[in-house]
XYZ file of C-alpha atoms in Angstrom:
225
model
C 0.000 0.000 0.000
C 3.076 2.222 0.971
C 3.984 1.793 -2.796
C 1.746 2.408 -4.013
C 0.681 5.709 -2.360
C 4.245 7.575 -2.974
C 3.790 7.986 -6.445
C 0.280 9.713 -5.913
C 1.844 11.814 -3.270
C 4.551 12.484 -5.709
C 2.340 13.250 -8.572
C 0.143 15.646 -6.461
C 2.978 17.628 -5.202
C 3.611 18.284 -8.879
C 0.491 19.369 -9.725
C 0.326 21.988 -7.108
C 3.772 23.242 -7.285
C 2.097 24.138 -11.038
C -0.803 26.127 -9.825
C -0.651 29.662 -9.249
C -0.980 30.992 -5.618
C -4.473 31.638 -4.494
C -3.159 34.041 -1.870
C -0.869 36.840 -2.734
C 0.007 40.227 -1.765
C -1.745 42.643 -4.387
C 1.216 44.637 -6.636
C 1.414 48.464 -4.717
C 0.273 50.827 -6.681
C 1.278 53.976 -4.590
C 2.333 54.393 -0.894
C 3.730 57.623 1.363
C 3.410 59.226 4.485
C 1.534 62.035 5.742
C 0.986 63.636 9.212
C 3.007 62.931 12.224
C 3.809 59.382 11.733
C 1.249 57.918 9.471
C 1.326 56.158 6.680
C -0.597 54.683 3.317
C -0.632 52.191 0.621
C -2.912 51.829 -2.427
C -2.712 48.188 -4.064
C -3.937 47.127 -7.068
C -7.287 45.272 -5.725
C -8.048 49.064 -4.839
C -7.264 48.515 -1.266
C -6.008 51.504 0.538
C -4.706 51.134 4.452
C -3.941 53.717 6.133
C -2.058 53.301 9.524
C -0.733 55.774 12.414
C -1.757 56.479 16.019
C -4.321 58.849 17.247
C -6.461 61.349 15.007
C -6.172 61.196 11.105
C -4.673 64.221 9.266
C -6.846 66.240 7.305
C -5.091 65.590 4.177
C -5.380 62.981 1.224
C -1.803 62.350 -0.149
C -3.852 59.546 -1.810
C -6.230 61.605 -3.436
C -5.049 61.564 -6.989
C -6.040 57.398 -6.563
C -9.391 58.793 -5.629
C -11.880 56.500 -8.218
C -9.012 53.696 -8.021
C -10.178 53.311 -4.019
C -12.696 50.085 -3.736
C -11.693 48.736 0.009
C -10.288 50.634 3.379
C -8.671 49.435 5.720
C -7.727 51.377 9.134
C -5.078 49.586 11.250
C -5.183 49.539 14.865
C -3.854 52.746 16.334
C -5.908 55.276 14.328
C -8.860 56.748 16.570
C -10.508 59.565 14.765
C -11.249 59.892 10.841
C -11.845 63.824 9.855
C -14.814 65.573 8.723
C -14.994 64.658 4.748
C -11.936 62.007 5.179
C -13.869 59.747 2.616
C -16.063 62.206 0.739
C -17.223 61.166 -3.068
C -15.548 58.309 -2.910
C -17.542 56.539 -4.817
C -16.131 53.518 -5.857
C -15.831 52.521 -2.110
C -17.229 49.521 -0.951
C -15.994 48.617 1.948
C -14.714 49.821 5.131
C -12.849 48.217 7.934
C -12.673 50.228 11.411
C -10.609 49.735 14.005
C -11.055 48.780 17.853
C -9.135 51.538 18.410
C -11.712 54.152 16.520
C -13.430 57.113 18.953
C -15.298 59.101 16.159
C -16.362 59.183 12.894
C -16.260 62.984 11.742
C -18.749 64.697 9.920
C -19.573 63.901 6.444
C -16.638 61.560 6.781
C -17.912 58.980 4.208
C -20.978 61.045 2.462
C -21.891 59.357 -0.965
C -20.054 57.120 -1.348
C -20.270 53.185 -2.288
C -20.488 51.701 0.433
C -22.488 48.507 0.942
C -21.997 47.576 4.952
C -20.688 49.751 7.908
C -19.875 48.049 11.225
C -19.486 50.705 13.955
C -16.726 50.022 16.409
C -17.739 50.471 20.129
C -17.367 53.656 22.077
C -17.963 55.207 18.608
C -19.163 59.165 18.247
C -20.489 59.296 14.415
C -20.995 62.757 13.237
C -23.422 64.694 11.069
C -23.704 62.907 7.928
C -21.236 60.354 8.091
C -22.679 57.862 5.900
C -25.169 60.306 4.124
C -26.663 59.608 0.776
C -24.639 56.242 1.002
C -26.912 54.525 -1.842
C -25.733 51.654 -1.725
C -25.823 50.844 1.396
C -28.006 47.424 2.703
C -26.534 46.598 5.957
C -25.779 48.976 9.588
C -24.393 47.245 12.680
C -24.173 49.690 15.678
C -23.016 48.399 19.063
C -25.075 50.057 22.005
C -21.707 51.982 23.223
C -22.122 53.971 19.246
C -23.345 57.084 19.474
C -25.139 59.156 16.585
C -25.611 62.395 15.925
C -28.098 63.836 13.148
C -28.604 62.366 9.366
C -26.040 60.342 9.903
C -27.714 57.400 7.517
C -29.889 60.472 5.690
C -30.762 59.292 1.916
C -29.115 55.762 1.997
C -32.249 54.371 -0.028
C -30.847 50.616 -0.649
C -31.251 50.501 3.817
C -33.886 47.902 4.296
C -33.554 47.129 7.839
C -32.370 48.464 10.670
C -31.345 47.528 14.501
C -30.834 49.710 16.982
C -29.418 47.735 20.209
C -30.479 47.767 23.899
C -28.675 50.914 25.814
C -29.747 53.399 23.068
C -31.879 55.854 24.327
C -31.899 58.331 21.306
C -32.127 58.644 17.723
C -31.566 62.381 16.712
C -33.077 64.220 13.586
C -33.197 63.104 10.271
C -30.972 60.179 11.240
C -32.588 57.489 8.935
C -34.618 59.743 6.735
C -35.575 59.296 3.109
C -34.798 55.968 3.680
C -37.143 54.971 1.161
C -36.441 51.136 0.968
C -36.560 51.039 4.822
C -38.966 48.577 6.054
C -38.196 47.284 9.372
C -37.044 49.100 12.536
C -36.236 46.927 16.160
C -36.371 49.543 18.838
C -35.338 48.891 22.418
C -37.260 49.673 25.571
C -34.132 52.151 26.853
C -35.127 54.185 23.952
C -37.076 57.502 24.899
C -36.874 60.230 22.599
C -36.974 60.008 18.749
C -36.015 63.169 17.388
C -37.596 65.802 14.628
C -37.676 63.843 11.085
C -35.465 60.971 12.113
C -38.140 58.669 10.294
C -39.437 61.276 7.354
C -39.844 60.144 4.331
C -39.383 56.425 5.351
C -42.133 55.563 2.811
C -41.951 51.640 3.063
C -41.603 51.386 7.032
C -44.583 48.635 7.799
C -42.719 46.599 10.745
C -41.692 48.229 13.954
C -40.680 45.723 16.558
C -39.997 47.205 19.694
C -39.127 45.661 23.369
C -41.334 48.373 25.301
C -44.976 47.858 26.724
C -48.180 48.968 24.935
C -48.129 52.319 26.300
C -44.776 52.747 25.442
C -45.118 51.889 21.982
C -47.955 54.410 21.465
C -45.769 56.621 22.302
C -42.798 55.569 20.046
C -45.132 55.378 17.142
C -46.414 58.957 17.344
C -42.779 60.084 17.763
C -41.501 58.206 14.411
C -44.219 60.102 12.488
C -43.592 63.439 13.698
C-alpha cells in the first residue's frame, strides 16, 4: 500500500507546485506618508490602508487614486477619521474600522459606495457620516455607538435596521428618506426620537420594539412626527 501511495503523493505535489498561488500580496500601486507618523498604501485590488496612532490628518496624499479606491482598511492605532476624510468616494465599498476608533467625523464617508458599515464600540459618528450612502443594505451599531443627526440620511438601498439595547436616542433626520426602509427593532431604553429621524421612510410597515403597549404608542407617534 506504501507503494503504491508515494507515487500519488509524488504526482500531487507536482500538480500543485504548477498552480498559481491563491493568496498573494496585491502589486502596490502607490504608498507615502503624511501627518506625524502615518502612513498609506494603495494596491492594485483598490485597497487603501492607512495606519498611524491617534487622530487622522486632514489631508489625502492619496487623493489623486481617488476613483481607483474600492476597500479601506484602518489599522489599529488610528482613533478619529476627519470631517470629509472619505467624501465622493464613490467607488468605495468597503470599510474596515478599528477597535481603536473614537469618532467618525462629519460627512466623513458622504456618498459614497459603500455597501456595509460596522461601527466600532465607544464610537461618536458625526453629522452625515454615511449620508446619501446609496448603496448601502446593511448597519451594525453596538449600544456603546453614538449618533448624531442624518447620519444614515438618503441611503435608499437601507432595508432594515437595529438599533441595540442601551440606546436611548435617535436624533433628527438620522434614517430619513430611507425609502427602501422597512423594518425598525427599537429597544425599551429608547425615549426620545427626534424631529424627522423617520421622514420620508415611505416603506416602514414593521416596527418591533421591546417596550410595553403604552410605550409603543408613544414611540409610534414620535416616528411620524
Amino acid at each position: 500500500m506504501k507503494r503504491r501511495m508515494l507515487p500519488l503523493l509524488l504526482a500531487l505535489c507536482m500538480v500543485f507546485t504548477l498552480l498559481p498561488a491563491s493568496v498573494s500580496a496585491a502589486e502596490l500601486v502607490d504608498s507615502g506618508t503624511f501627518g506625524d507618523g502615518f502612513a498609506w498604501t494603495l494596491d492594485a485590488d483598490g485597497l487603501l490602508t492607512i495606519s498611524g496612532t491617534g487622530s487622522m490628518p486632514d489631508s489625502h496624499p492619496w487623493s489623486d487614486h481617488q476613483s481607483e479606491v474600492k476597500s479601506l482598511c484602518l489599522e489599529p492605532g488610528i482613533t478619529r477619521l476627519p470631517t470629509y476624510a472619505f467624501d465622493s468616494y464613490k467607488a468605495l465599498q468597503s470599510v474596515s474600522f478599528p477597535d481603536t476608533l473614537q469618532g467618525i467625523g462629519t460627512w466623513a464617508f458622504f456618498n459614497t459606495g459603500l455597501t456595509e458599515v460596522v461601527i466600532p464600540e465607544n464610537t461618536s459618528v458625526g453629522d452625515g457620516a454615511f449620508e446619501s450612502c446609496r448603496a448601502l443594505e446593511t448597519v451594525v451599531l453596538p449600544s456603546t455607538a453614538w449618533l448624531a443627526n442624518g447620519v444614515f440620511t438618503n441611503c435608499t438601498a437601507l432595508t432594515f435596521v437595529v438599533i441595540p439595547d442601551g440606546f436611548t436616542r435617535i436624533n433628527e433626520y438620522t434614517f430619513e428618506n430611507c425609502k427602501s426602509l422597512e423594518a425598525v427593532f427599537l429597544p425599551s431604553s429608547i425615549t426620545e426620537i427626534r424631529y424627522r429621524a423617520f421622514n420620508g421612510c415611505e416603506n416602514l410597515t414593521y416596527i418591533f420594539y421591546t417596550g410595553n403597549e403604552d410605550q409603543l404608542s408613544q414611540i409610534l407617534s414620535l416616528i411620524h412626527i
